[in-house]
Coordinates of C-alpha atoms and ligand atoms in Angstrom, one line a residue:
Chain A
M50 CA 67.1 168.9 130.5
A51 CA 70.0 170.7 128.8
K52 CA 70.7 170.0 125.2
V53 CA 74.1 168.5 124.1
L54 CA 75.7 168.7 120.7
M55 CA 76.0 165.2 119.2
K56 CA 76.7 163.5 116.0
G57 CA 73.7 161.5 114.8
C58 CA 75.4 158.1 115.0
E59 CA 76.7 158.7 118.5
A60 CA 73.4 160.1 119.7
I61 CA 71.7 156.9 118.3
G62 CA 74.2 154.8 120.3
E63 CA 73.5 156.8 123.5
A64 CA 69.8 156.6 123.0
A65 CA 70.0 152.8 122.8
V66 CA 71.9 152.8 126.1
R67 CA 69.2 155.0 127.7
A68 CA 66.5 152.7 126.3
G69 CA 68.0 149.9 128.4
C70 CA 70.0 148.1 125.7
R71 CA 73.2 146.7 127.0
N72 CA 74.2 144.5 124.1
F73 CA 75.6 145.4 120.7
F74 CA 76.9 143.2 117.9
G75 CA 78.0 144.7 114.7
Y76 CA 80.5 145.1 111.9
P77 CA 82.0 148.4 110.6
I78 CA 80.7 150.1 107.5
T79 CA 80.6 153.7 106.5
P80 CA 78.6 155.9 107.2
Q81 CA 77.5 154.3 110.5
T82 CA 80.8 153.1 112.0
E83 CA 80.5 155.8 114.7
V84 CA 77.6 153.8 116.2
P85 CA 79.8 150.7 117.0
E86 CA 82.8 153.0 117.9
Y87 CA 80.7 154.9 120.3
L88 CA 79.2 151.8 121.9
A89 CA 82.6 150.0 122.1
K90 CA 83.5 152.8 124.6
R91 CA 80.1 153.4 126.2
L92 CA 78.7 150.0 126.8
P93 CA 81.5 148.8 129.2
E94 CA 80.9 151.9 131.3
V95 CA 77.4 150.7 132.0
G96 CA 78.3 147.0 132.4
G97 CA 77.2 146.3 128.9
L98 CA 78.5 144.1 126.1
F99 CA 80.1 145.1 122.8
V100 CA 81.2 142.4 120.3
Q101 CA 82.6 143.2 116.9
A102 CA 81.3 140.4 114.8
E103 CA 83.2 138.9 111.9
S104 CA 80.5 139.9 109.4
E105 CA 76.9 141.2 109.3
V106 CA 75.8 137.7 108.8
A107 CA 77.3 136.7 112.1
A108 CA 76.2 139.9 113.8
I109 CA 72.5 139.3 113.1
N110 CA 72.8 135.7 114.3
M111 CA 74.4 137.0 117.5
L112 CA 71.3 139.2 117.9
Y113 CA 69.2 136.1 117.4
G114 CA 71.0 134.4 120.3
A115 CA 71.0 137.5 122.5
A116 CA 67.3 138.3 121.9
G117 CA 66.5 134.6 122.4
V118 CA 68.0 134.7 125.9
G119 CA 65.7 137.7 126.6
K120 CA 68.1 140.7 126.3
R121 CA 67.5 144.1 124.6
V122 CA 69.9 144.0 121.7
L123 CA 71.0 146.3 118.9
T124 CA 73.0 146.1 115.6
S125 CA 73.7 148.9 113.3
S126 CA 74.8 148.8 109.7
S127 CA 74.5 150.4 106.3
S128 CA 72.9 149.2 103.1
P129 CA 75.2 146.3 101.9
G130 CA 75.4 145.1 105.5
I131 CA 71.7 145.2 105.9
S132 CA 71.3 143.1 102.8
L133 CA 73.6 140.4 104.3
M134 CA 71.4 140.4 107.4
A135 CA 68.2 139.5 105.6
E136 CA 68.1 135.8 106.2
G137 CA 68.8 136.3 109.9
V138 CA 66.1 139.0 110.3
S139 CA 63.6 136.6 108.6
Y140 CA 64.4 134.0 111.3
I141 CA 64.2 136.5 114.1
A142 CA 60.8 137.8 112.9
T143 CA 59.4 134.2 112.5
C144 CA 60.6 133.4 116.0
H145 CA 58.8 136.5 117.4
L146 CA 62.0 137.9 118.8
P147 CA 62.4 141.6 119.6
V148 CA 65.6 143.2 118.1
V149 CA 66.4 146.7 117.0
L150 CA 68.4 147.4 113.8
V151 CA 69.8 150.7 112.6
N152 CA 70.3 151.3 108.9
I153 CA 72.2 154.4 108.0
V154 CA 71.5 154.2 104.3
R155 CA 74.2 154.9 101.8
A156 CA 74.1 155.1 98.1
G157 CA 73.5 151.9 96.2
P158 CA 73.0 149.5 94.6
G159 CA 76.1 147.3 94.8
L160 CA 78.9 148.8 96.7
G161 CA 77.4 152.2 95.7
G162 CA 79.0 155.0 97.6
I163 CA 79.3 156.2 101.2
L164 CA 77.2 159.3 100.7
P165 CA 73.6 159.6 101.9
A166 CA 70.7 158.0 100.1
Q167 CA 67.2 156.7 100.6
S168 CA 67.4 153.8 98.2
D169 CA 66.7 151.1 100.7
Y170 CA 63.1 152.1 101.1
L171 CA 61.7 149.1 99.2
Q172 CA 64.0 146.7 100.8
A173 CA 63.0 147.9 104.3
T174 CA 59.3 148.2 103.7
K175 CA 58.4 145.5 101.2
G176 CA 60.9 142.8 101.2
H177 CA 64.3 142.4 102.9
G178 CA 64.4 138.7 103.8
H179 CA 62.3 135.8 102.6
G180 CA 58.8 134.9 103.7
D181 CA 55.7 136.6 105.1
Y182 CA 57.3 139.0 107.6
K183 CA 57.4 142.7 108.1
L184 CA 59.8 145.1 109.6
V185 CA 58.6 148.1 111.6
V186 CA 60.5 151.0 109.9
L187 CA 61.0 154.3 111.6
A188 CA 62.4 157.2 109.7
P189 CA 63.8 160.2 111.7
S190 CA 64.4 163.5 110.0
S191 CA 66.6 165.0 112.7
V192 CA 69.1 163.8 115.2
Q193 CA 66.6 164.5 118.0
E194 CA 64.0 162.5 116.3
A195 CA 66.6 159.7 115.8
V196 CA 67.2 159.7 119.5
D197 CA 63.5 159.7 120.4
L198 CA 62.7 156.9 117.9
M199 CA 65.6 154.8 119.1
Y200 CA 64.4 155.1 122.6
E201 CA 60.9 154.0 121.5
A202 CA 62.1 151.3 119.1
F203 CA 63.1 148.9 121.9
D204 CA 59.6 149.2 123.5
L205 CA 57.9 148.6 120.2
A206 CA 60.1 145.6 119.6
D207 CA 59.4 144.2 123.0
H208 CA 55.7 145.0 122.9
Y209 CA 55.1 143.3 119.5
L210 CA 57.9 140.8 119.7
T211 CA 59.2 141.8 116.3
P212 CA 62.3 143.4 114.7
V213 CA 62.2 147.2 114.4
M214 CA 64.4 149.2 112.1
V215 CA 65.4 152.8 112.6
M216 CA 66.3 153.9 109.1
G217 CA 68.1 157.2 108.6
D218 CA 69.9 158.4 105.5
G219 CA 73.7 159.1 105.8
M220 CA 72.9 162.7 106.7
I221 CA 71.1 161.7 109.9
G222 CA 74.1 159.6 111.0
Q223 CA 76.8 162.1 110.1
M224 CA 75.4 165.5 111.1
M225 CA 75.7 167.2 114.5
E226 CA 72.8 168.7 116.2
P227 CA 71.8 169.7 119.7
V228 CA 69.8 167.0 121.3
E229 CA 68.0 166.3 124.5
I230 CA 69.0 162.8 125.7
P231 CA 66.2 160.9 127.5
P232 CA 66.7 159.4 131.0
M233 CA 68.2 156.0 131.7
R234 CA 65.6 153.3 131.7
D235 CA 65.5 151.2 134.8
L236 CA 66.6 147.8 133.8
D237 CA 64.4 146.2 136.4
D238 CA 61.4 147.8 134.8
L239 CA 61.8 146.1 131.4
P240 CA 59.1 143.7 130.3
A241 CA 59.3 140.1 131.5
K242 CA 60.1 137.5 128.8
P243 CA 58.8 134.1 130.0
W244 CA 59.4 132.6 126.6
A245 CA 63.2 133.3 126.7
I246 CA 65.9 130.7 126.7
T247 CA 67.2 130.8 130.3
G248 CA 67.8 127.2 131.1
A249 CA 64.9 124.7 131.7
K250 CA 65.0 124.8 135.4
G251 CA 61.7 123.7 137.0
R252 CA 59.9 124.1 133.7
K253 CA 59.5 122.5 130.3
P254 CA 62.2 123.5 127.7
N255 CA 61.7 126.7 125.8
I256 CA 62.4 126.4 122.1
V257 CA 63.3 129.3 119.7
N258 CA 62.6 127.9 116.3
S259 CA 61.4 129.0 112.8
L260 CA 61.1 125.5 111.3
Y261 CA 57.6 124.3 110.6
L262 CA 57.7 121.1 108.6
S263 CA 54.0 120.8 109.0
E264 CA 52.3 123.1 106.4
V265 CA 49.4 123.5 108.8
A266 CA 51.6 124.7 111.6
C267 CA 53.6 127.0 109.2
N268 CA 50.4 128.5 107.9
A269 CA 49.2 129.0 111.5
N270 CA 52.4 130.8 112.5
N271 CA 52.3 133.0 109.4
W272 CA 48.7 134.1 110.2
K273 CA 49.8 134.7 113.8
M274 CA 52.4 137.0 112.5
K275 CA 49.9 138.6 110.2
E276 CA 47.6 139.3 113.1
K277 CA 50.4 141.1 114.9
Y278 CA 51.2 143.1 111.8
D279 CA 47.5 144.1 111.5
E280 CA 47.6 145.3 115.0
I281 CA 50.8 147.4 114.3
V282 CA 49.1 148.8 111.2
K283 CA 46.1 149.8 113.3
R284 CA 48.1 151.4 116.1
E285 CA 51.5 152.6 115.0
K286 CA 51.2 154.7 111.9
R287 CA 52.9 158.0 112.3
S288 CA 53.3 161.1 110.2
E289 CA 53.6 164.9 110.3
T290 CA 52.3 167.7 108.1
Y291 CA 53.7 171.1 107.5
G292 CA 51.8 174.0 105.9
C293 CA 48.7 171.9 105.4
D294 CA 46.3 173.9 107.6
G295 CA 44.4 175.6 104.8
E296 CA 41.6 174.2 102.8
K297 CA 43.4 174.0 99.5
L298 CA 46.9 173.2 98.3
D299 CA 48.5 173.8 94.9
V300 CA 51.0 171.1 95.7
L301 CA 51.4 168.6 98.4
I302 CA 55.0 167.4 98.8
V303 CA 55.6 163.9 100.2
A304 CA 59.1 163.3 101.6
Y305 CA 60.7 161.6 104.6
G306 CA 63.9 161.8 106.6
T307 CA 66.4 164.5 105.7
M308 CA 64.6 165.0 102.4
A309 CA 61.6 166.2 104.3
R310 CA 63.6 168.9 106.0
I311 CA 65.1 170.1 102.7
C312 CA 61.6 170.2 101.2
N313 CA 60.4 172.2 104.1
T314 CA 63.1 174.9 103.4
A315 CA 62.3 174.8 99.6
M316 CA 58.6 175.2 100.3
A317 CA 59.2 178.3 102.4
E318 CA 61.5 179.7 99.8
V319 CA 58.8 179.3 97.1
V320 CA 56.0 180.7 99.2
A321 CA 58.2 183.7 100.3
S322 CA 58.7 184.7 96.6
D323 CA 55.1 184.1 95.6
K324 CA 52.5 184.6 98.5
Q325 CA 49.7 183.2 96.3
K326 CA 51.2 179.7 96.3
R327 CA 49.9 177.2 98.7
I328 CA 52.3 174.3 99.3
G329 CA 52.1 171.6 102.0
L330 CA 54.4 168.9 103.1
F331 CA 53.5 165.4 104.3
R332 CA 56.2 163.5 106.1
P333 CA 55.7 159.8 106.9
I334 CA 57.6 158.8 110.1
T335 CA 56.7 155.2 110.0
L336 CA 57.6 153.9 106.5
W337 CA 56.0 150.6 107.5
P338 CA 53.2 150.8 108.5
Y339 CA 52.8 153.5 105.9
P340 CA 50.3 156.3 106.9
Y341 CA 48.1 155.8 103.8
E342 CA 44.9 157.3 105.3
A343 CA 46.6 160.4 106.8
L344 CA 48.3 161.0 103.4
A345 CA 45.0 160.5 101.5
K346 CA 43.3 163.0 103.8
E347 CA 45.9 165.7 103.0
A348 CA 46.0 164.8 99.3
E349 CA 42.3 165.6 99.0
K350 CA 43.2 169.3 99.5
A351 CA 45.9 169.3 96.8
K352 CA 45.7 169.8 93.1
Q353 CA 48.8 167.6 92.7
I354 CA 51.5 165.7 94.5
L355 CA 55.2 165.9 94.4
V356 CA 57.3 163.0 95.8
V357 CA 60.9 163.9 96.6
E358 CA 63.4 161.3 97.5
M359 CA 67.1 160.5 97.4
S360 CA 66.3 157.5 95.2
T361 CA 64.7 157.0 91.8
G362 CA 61.3 157.0 93.3
Q363 CA 61.0 154.0 95.6
M364 CA 58.2 155.6 97.8
V365 CA 56.1 156.7 94.8
E366 CA 54.1 153.4 94.7
D367 CA 53.0 153.9 98.4
V368 CA 51.9 157.4 97.5
Q369 CA 50.0 156.0 94.6
L370 CA 48.3 153.5 96.9
A371 CA 47.3 156.3 99.2
V372 CA 45.7 158.6 96.6
L373 CA 44.5 155.8 94.3
G374 CA 44.8 157.8 91.1
S375 CA 42.8 160.8 92.3
R376 CA 45.7 163.2 91.9
P377 CA 48.6 163.5 89.5
I378 CA 51.9 162.5 91.1
D379 CA 55.1 164.0 90.1
F380 CA 58.6 162.9 91.3
Y381 CA 61.9 164.6 91.9
G382 CA 64.9 162.8 93.0
L383 CA 68.7 162.5 92.9
T384 CA 70.6 159.4 93.9
G385 CA 74.1 158.1 94.2
G386 CA 74.9 160.3 97.2
L387 CA 73.6 163.5 95.5
V388 CA 71.3 165.3 97.9
P389 CA 68.8 167.6 96.3
S390 CA 69.3 171.1 97.7
P391 CA 66.4 173.4 98.7
D392 CA 67.0 175.3 95.5
D393 CA 66.8 172.2 93.4
V394 CA 63.4 171.4 95.0
A395 CA 62.2 175.0 94.8
D396 CA 63.0 175.0 91.0
K397 CA 61.1 171.8 90.6
L398 CA 58.2 173.3 92.6
R399 CA 58.2 176.5 90.5
K400 CA 58.2 174.4 87.3
I401 CA 55.1 172.4 88.3
L402 CA 53.3 175.5 89.6
T403 CA 53.5 177.3 86.3
Chain B
M500 CA 63.2 95.1 139.2
K501 CA 66.0 97.6 139.2
K502 CA 66.3 99.8 136.1
I503 CA 69.9 99.7 134.9
F504 CA 69.5 101.4 131.5
G505 CA 67.2 104.1 130.3
Y506 CA 66.9 107.5 128.6
P507 CA 69.3 110.1 130.0
N508 CA 67.3 112.9 131.6
S509 CA 68.7 115.4 129.0
L510 CA 67.0 113.5 126.2
T511 CA 63.3 113.6 125.6
V512 CA 61.5 110.3 125.1
N513 CA 60.5 111.2 121.5
P514 CA 61.3 108.7 118.8
T515 CA 63.9 110.2 116.4
H516 CA 63.6 110.6 112.7
Y517 CA 67.2 109.5 112.0
C518 CA 67.7 106.6 109.6
P519 CA 68.5 103.1 110.9
G520 CA 72.2 102.9 111.6
C521 CA 72.8 106.6 111.6
T522 CA 75.2 107.7 114.3
H523 CA 73.5 111.1 115.0
G524 CA 71.3 109.3 117.6
T525 CA 74.3 107.9 119.4
I526 CA 76.0 111.3 119.5
H527 CA 72.9 112.9 120.9
R528 CA 73.0 110.4 123.7
L529 CA 76.6 111.1 124.5
V530 CA 75.9 114.8 124.8
A531 CA 72.8 114.1 127.0
E532 CA 74.7 111.7 129.2
S533 CA 77.5 114.3 129.6
L534 CA 75.0 117.0 130.6
D535 CA 73.4 114.6 133.1
E536 CA 76.6 113.5 134.7
L537 CA 77.9 117.0 135.1
G538 CA 74.6 118.2 136.4
L539 CA 74.2 120.8 133.6
R540 CA 70.8 120.1 132.1
E541 CA 69.0 123.0 133.8
R542 CA 71.5 125.5 132.6
A543 CA 72.0 123.9 129.1
V544 CA 71.1 125.6 125.9
G545 CA 71.5 123.6 122.7
I546 CA 71.7 125.1 119.2
A547 CA 70.4 122.9 116.4
P548 CA 71.8 123.5 112.9
V549 CA 70.3 123.1 109.5
G550 CA 71.0 119.5 108.4
C551 CA 69.6 116.1 109.5
S552 CA 69.9 117.2 113.1
V553 CA 67.7 120.3 112.5
L554 CA 65.1 118.7 114.7
A555 CA 67.5 118.2 117.6
Y556 CA 65.4 120.6 119.6
N557 CA 62.8 117.8 119.8
Y558 CA 65.3 115.4 121.3
F559 CA 67.3 117.4 123.8
N560 CA 65.4 117.9 127.0
C561 CA 66.8 121.4 127.6
D562 CA 66.2 124.9 126.2
M563 CA 67.0 125.0 122.5
F564 CA 67.5 127.3 119.5
E565 CA 67.2 126.3 115.9
A566 CA 69.8 128.4 114.0
S567 CA 70.1 129.2 110.3
H568 CA 72.4 127.2 108.1
G569 CA 76.0 127.5 109.5
R570 CA 75.4 130.3 112.0
A571 CA 75.0 128.3 115.2
P572 CA 78.4 129.5 116.6
A573 CA 77.2 133.1 116.1
V574 CA 73.8 132.3 117.8
A575 CA 75.8 130.6 120.6
T576 CA 78.0 133.7 120.9
G577 CA 75.0 136.0 121.3
A578 CA 73.4 133.7 123.9
K579 CA 76.6 132.9 125.9
R580 CA 77.9 136.5 126.0
C581 CA 74.6 137.7 127.3
R582 CA 74.2 134.9 129.8
P583 CA 77.6 133.5 130.7
D584 CA 76.0 131.3 133.4
L585 CA 74.3 129.2 130.7
I586 CA 76.0 126.1 129.2
V587 CA 75.7 126.7 125.5
F588 CA 76.5 124.1 122.9
T589 CA 76.1 123.9 119.1
Y590 CA 75.4 120.6 117.3
Q591 CA 76.4 120.9 113.6
G592 CA 76.9 118.8 110.5
D593 CA 79.9 119.1 108.2
G594 CA 78.0 121.0 105.5
D595 CA 76.7 123.4 108.2
L596 CA 79.9 124.0 110.0
A597 CA 82.7 123.4 107.4
S598 CA 81.0 124.9 104.3
I599 CA 78.5 127.6 104.8
G600 CA 79.4 128.2 108.4
M601 CA 83.2 128.2 108.1
A602 CA 83.5 131.9 109.0
E603 CA 81.4 131.6 112.1
I604 CA 83.2 128.6 113.6
V605 CA 86.7 130.1 112.9
H606 CA 85.8 133.4 114.6
A607 CA 83.9 131.8 117.5
A608 CA 86.9 129.6 118.2
N609 CA 89.3 132.5 117.7
R610 CA 87.4 134.8 120.1
G611 CA 87.6 131.9 122.6
E612 CA 83.8 131.8 123.1
K613 CA 83.1 129.6 126.1
I614 CA 80.8 127.3 124.2
T615 CA 81.0 123.6 123.2
V616 CA 80.7 122.6 119.6
I617 CA 79.7 119.1 118.6
F618 CA 80.7 118.7 115.0
V619 CA 79.3 115.7 113.2
N620 CA 81.3 114.8 110.2
N621 CA 79.6 112.2 108.0
A622 CA 81.5 113.3 104.8
I623 CA 78.3 114.2 103.0
Y624 CA 75.2 116.4 103.0
G625 CA 72.6 114.1 104.6
M626 CA 69.5 116.1 104.8
T627 CA 69.5 117.4 101.2
G628 CA 70.0 113.9 99.8
G629 CA 73.7 113.2 99.5
Q630 CA 75.6 116.0 97.9
M631 CA 79.3 116.6 98.3
A632 CA 80.5 118.2 101.5
P633 CA 83.9 119.9 102.1
T634 CA 84.7 116.7 104.1
T635 CA 83.7 114.3 101.3
M636 CA 86.6 111.8 100.7
P637 CA 88.6 111.8 97.5
G638 CA 86.9 109.4 95.1
Q639 CA 83.7 109.3 97.1
V640 CA 80.7 109.4 94.9
T641 CA 77.9 111.9 95.8
T642 CA 75.0 113.3 93.8
T643 CA 77.1 116.4 93.0
C644 CA 80.3 114.6 92.3
P645 CA 78.9 111.6 90.5
A646 CA 82.3 110.5 89.2
G647 CA 83.8 110.7 92.7
R648 CA 85.4 113.7 94.4
N649 CA 88.3 114.8 92.3
P650 CA 90.8 116.7 94.4
S651 CA 92.2 118.6 91.4
H652 CA 88.7 120.0 90.8
E653 CA 87.1 120.1 94.3
G654 CA 90.2 120.1 96.5
Y655 CA 90.9 117.8 99.4
P656 CA 88.6 117.2 102.3
I657 CA 89.0 119.9 104.9
R658 CA 90.4 118.8 108.3
V659 CA 88.5 121.3 110.3
V660 CA 89.8 120.6 113.8
E661 CA 93.4 120.6 112.6
L662 CA 92.7 124.0 111.0
L663 CA 91.2 125.4 114.2
S664 CA 94.0 124.0 116.3
T665 CA 96.4 126.4 114.6
L666 CA 94.6 129.3 116.3
R667 CA 96.6 130.9 119.2
T668 CA 93.5 131.2 121.5
P669 CA 93.4 128.5 124.1
A670 CA 90.9 125.7 123.4
F671 CA 90.1 122.1 123.8
I672 CA 89.8 120.5 120.4
A673 CA 89.4 116.8 119.8
R674 CA 88.3 114.3 117.1
A675 CA 86.5 111.1 117.9
A676 CA 84.3 108.6 116.1
A677 CA 81.0 106.8 116.7
H678 CA 81.2 103.6 114.6
T679 CA 82.3 101.0 117.2
P680 CA 81.5 100.6 121.0
L681 CA 85.1 101.3 121.8
H682 CA 85.1 104.5 119.8
V683 CA 81.8 105.6 121.3
I684 CA 83.3 105.2 124.8
E685 CA 86.2 107.4 123.8
A686 CA 83.9 109.9 122.1
K687 CA 81.9 110.2 125.3
R688 CA 85.1 110.9 127.3
V689 CA 86.1 113.8 125.2
I690 CA 82.6 115.2 124.9
R691 CA 82.2 115.2 128.6
E692 CA 85.6 116.8 129.0
A693 CA 84.5 119.5 126.5
F694 CA 81.4 120.3 128.6
R695 CA 83.4 120.2 131.9
L696 CA 85.8 122.8 130.5
Q697 CA 82.9 125.1 129.6
A698 CA 81.3 124.5 133.0
E699 CA 84.6 125.6 134.6
D700 CA 84.7 128.6 132.3
V701 CA 88.1 127.5 130.9
C702 CA 87.9 127.8 127.1
F703 CA 86.2 127.1 123.8
S704 CA 85.7 123.4 123.4
M705 CA 84.9 121.4 120.3
V706 CA 84.7 117.7 119.5
E707 CA 84.5 116.4 115.9
V708 CA 82.8 113.1 115.7
L709 CA 83.3 110.9 112.6
S710 CA 79.8 109.7 111.8
T711 CA 78.0 107.5 109.3
C712 CA 75.3 108.2 106.8
P713 CA 74.3 104.8 105.6
T714 CA 71.4 106.1 103.6
N715 CA 73.4 108.5 101.4
W716 CA 76.5 106.5 101.3
G717 CA 74.4 103.6 99.9
L718 CA 75.6 101.1 102.4
T719 CA 74.1 99.0 105.1
P720 CA 74.8 100.2 108.7
S721 CA 77.5 97.7 109.3
E722 CA 79.1 98.3 105.9
A723 CA 79.0 102.0 106.7
N724 CA 80.8 101.5 110.0
K725 CA 83.5 99.6 108.1
W726 CA 83.7 102.3 105.4
L727 CA 84.2 104.9 108.1
Q728 CA 87.0 102.9 109.7
E729 CA 88.8 102.2 106.4
N730 CA 88.4 105.5 104.6
M731 CA 87.8 108.3 107.1
V732 CA 89.9 107.3 110.2
P733 CA 93.2 107.2 108.2
Y734 CA 92.6 110.7 106.8
Y735 CA 91.0 112.2 109.9
P736 CA 93.2 111.1 112.8
L737 CA 91.5 110.6 116.2
G738 CA 92.6 112.1 119.4
V739 CA 92.9 115.4 121.3
L740 CA 94.5 118.0 119.1
K741 CA 94.6 121.0 121.4
R742 CA 94.4 121.5 125.1
P743 CA 94.0 124.9 126.9
D744 CA 96.8 124.3 129.3
V745 CA 99.5 123.7 126.8
D746 CA 101.8 126.7 126.6
E747 CA 101.9 128.3 123.1
T748 CA 104.7 130.3 121.7
P749 CA 104.7 133.7 123.4
I750 CA 103.4 136.6 121.4
P751 CA 105.2 139.9 121.9
E752 CA 103.1 142.6 123.6
V753 CA 101.9 145.4 121.4
A754 CA 104.4 148.3 121.6
A755 CA 103.4 150.7 124.3
S756 CA 103.2 153.5 121.8
L757 CA 100.3 151.8 120.0
K758 CA 98.4 150.8 123.1
G759 CA 96.8 154.2 123.7
A760 CA 96.3 155.0 120.0
Ligands
TPP1210 C1 70.9 129.2 103.5 C2 70.6 127.7 103.2 N1 71.3 127.1 102.2 C3 71.0 125.8 101.9 C4 70.1 125.1 102.7 C5 69.8 123.7 102.3 N2 70.4 122.7 103.2 C6 69.7 122.1 104.2 S1 70.6 121.0 105.1 C7 71.9 121.2 104.1 C8 73.2 120.3 104.2 C9 73.4 119.8 105.6 O1 74.4 118.9 105.6 P1 75.3 118.6 106.9 O2 75.6 119.9 107.6 O3 76.5 117.8 106.4 O4 74.4 117.8 107.8 P2 73.8 116.3 107.8 O5 72.4 116.5 107.1 O6 74.7 115.5 106.9 O7 73.7 115.9 109.2 C10 71.7 122.1 103.1 C11 72.6 122.5 102.0 C12 69.5 125.8 103.7 N3 68.5 125.2 104.5 N4 69.8 127.1 104.0
SF4_1211 S1 70.3 110.9 105.9 FE1 72.2 110.2 106.7 S2 72.8 111.7 108.3 FE2 70.6 112.0 107.8 S3 69.5 110.7 109.3 FE3 69.8 109.5 107.5 S4 71.7 108.4 107.8 FE4 71.6 110.0 109.3

């Protein structure tokens, strides 16, 4: 299929439509407002529903209602808005409901700034809302990958009955790239949802609920969720490597999203000026579940590791967990909307290589 | 023998956890009877709040959600917009709806969501043990206003349905009470009307029901009924406040030049 030039946020919106999502609830916030703006126009064209919510708190609870009645549903926001959704996502996860969330991360904390950042890593992968739940977190590094992951996110959510987040930094949302848009999913082909709230006609009432006043029942549901997360950990880890084919590496860079692309350029720059240097790049695509084993395998080849992020080092602890002290780990990062350039990363690489 | 009184089909036969004399149970019954009489049970979707009626999903014999504190109108919006054929109602207390959930109820009403809201105003937070609500009466003692609600410090009780009635969007909005048989009959009439309007796809509909909380008011059930009549009814007037068919002041159309902008 021919490629079209699209802005990240708009491509994300179109990918959701192609994936069979006909329902969007959201609230404007830079740098992702083009997602709701695109869908406000696009969804009515395909008989879909667009509602501008009064807040992110309302939006996520509208998703709860929409997912509960069995529909594919999306919201999109950026960092402060995602914080506001935390309670709602916790309910959704506990009720085993499938929803897809997009976080086009901006600089934080606080109101921060509207420029790209990767400083919601810990929120997305370790915490977010309260209780024993997890978000599946997918991190695209190009507009094409954002489209592909969006398309898949709805299937993952439906398969595991769990919320899935596609997390891109502001760059992914704002840049334009040529993309191949996947075909329209046949709505009649989407998975059946016998648990959904559809009216108790000829059957017992269905109940969507996260209240467990009995500690025994609450414990049981938490372990049911854990079993599901274990299954996701077993099956869904994804990552890519670049320049890791040789036996030995002087440095293994670990970076995700836009930062991984910048590191790829930096790596090429350094190797071009010094053919002796062997540098590889490991890029996690699923931030949760984190590809610990794949990273550990590549790390075995490397003398040392350099983590690069648009944060003060939120992913470092996952890298530490992967290599378990076997390699020194260095970090380079800029935050607040500053994006390390390939030259910045190349300088850092040269420093640690000498 | 002919059975002349029993459970409405829209209620389960579970015993409730409500305290003796609490009017939550009565209001559940009025909702269930309305669903039965209008033949709506099989399409009905109830949304339980966080509050004493958090377990309402055990008592209504229809599909149910349990929402987070205050967000039932947003959950209802998501469900109803995706499935307009369903009959969606929220059942919320005054802490849930008038405090933490004020934004959600105002905007659901203003968008004219075709849902029915049953708003149980007992002038206190029941479930958490008797704290001040936005609807607590001036001078009323609660655990968080132990000297009585002081309007110069905590403001006056919010009259939610009056506030919502100022919205331009057509709606059916009423206030009833559940403390005497006569009031219960009237409450039933407006609750049924609210569901009828939803079933006919007319408008947003909402009924506030003045309710008792004998436990946290520290009164016997009959004293509580009397307290409601003497203290709440004068401040919260009963009746229908807004009807969808009443013509509102016309609003000028947006200038043509802006329409395409
Ligand atoms: C986010 C959140 N904040 C606070 C609570 C605690 N809480 C539970 S019920 C309740 C008050 C409910 O009062 P009301 O809505 O008046 O209902 P009633 O119990 O009187 O029927 C509160 C504050 C909660 N569950 N969730
Ligand atoms: S605490 Fe009050 S509102 Fe709650 S069940 Fe008891 S009487 Fe009813």
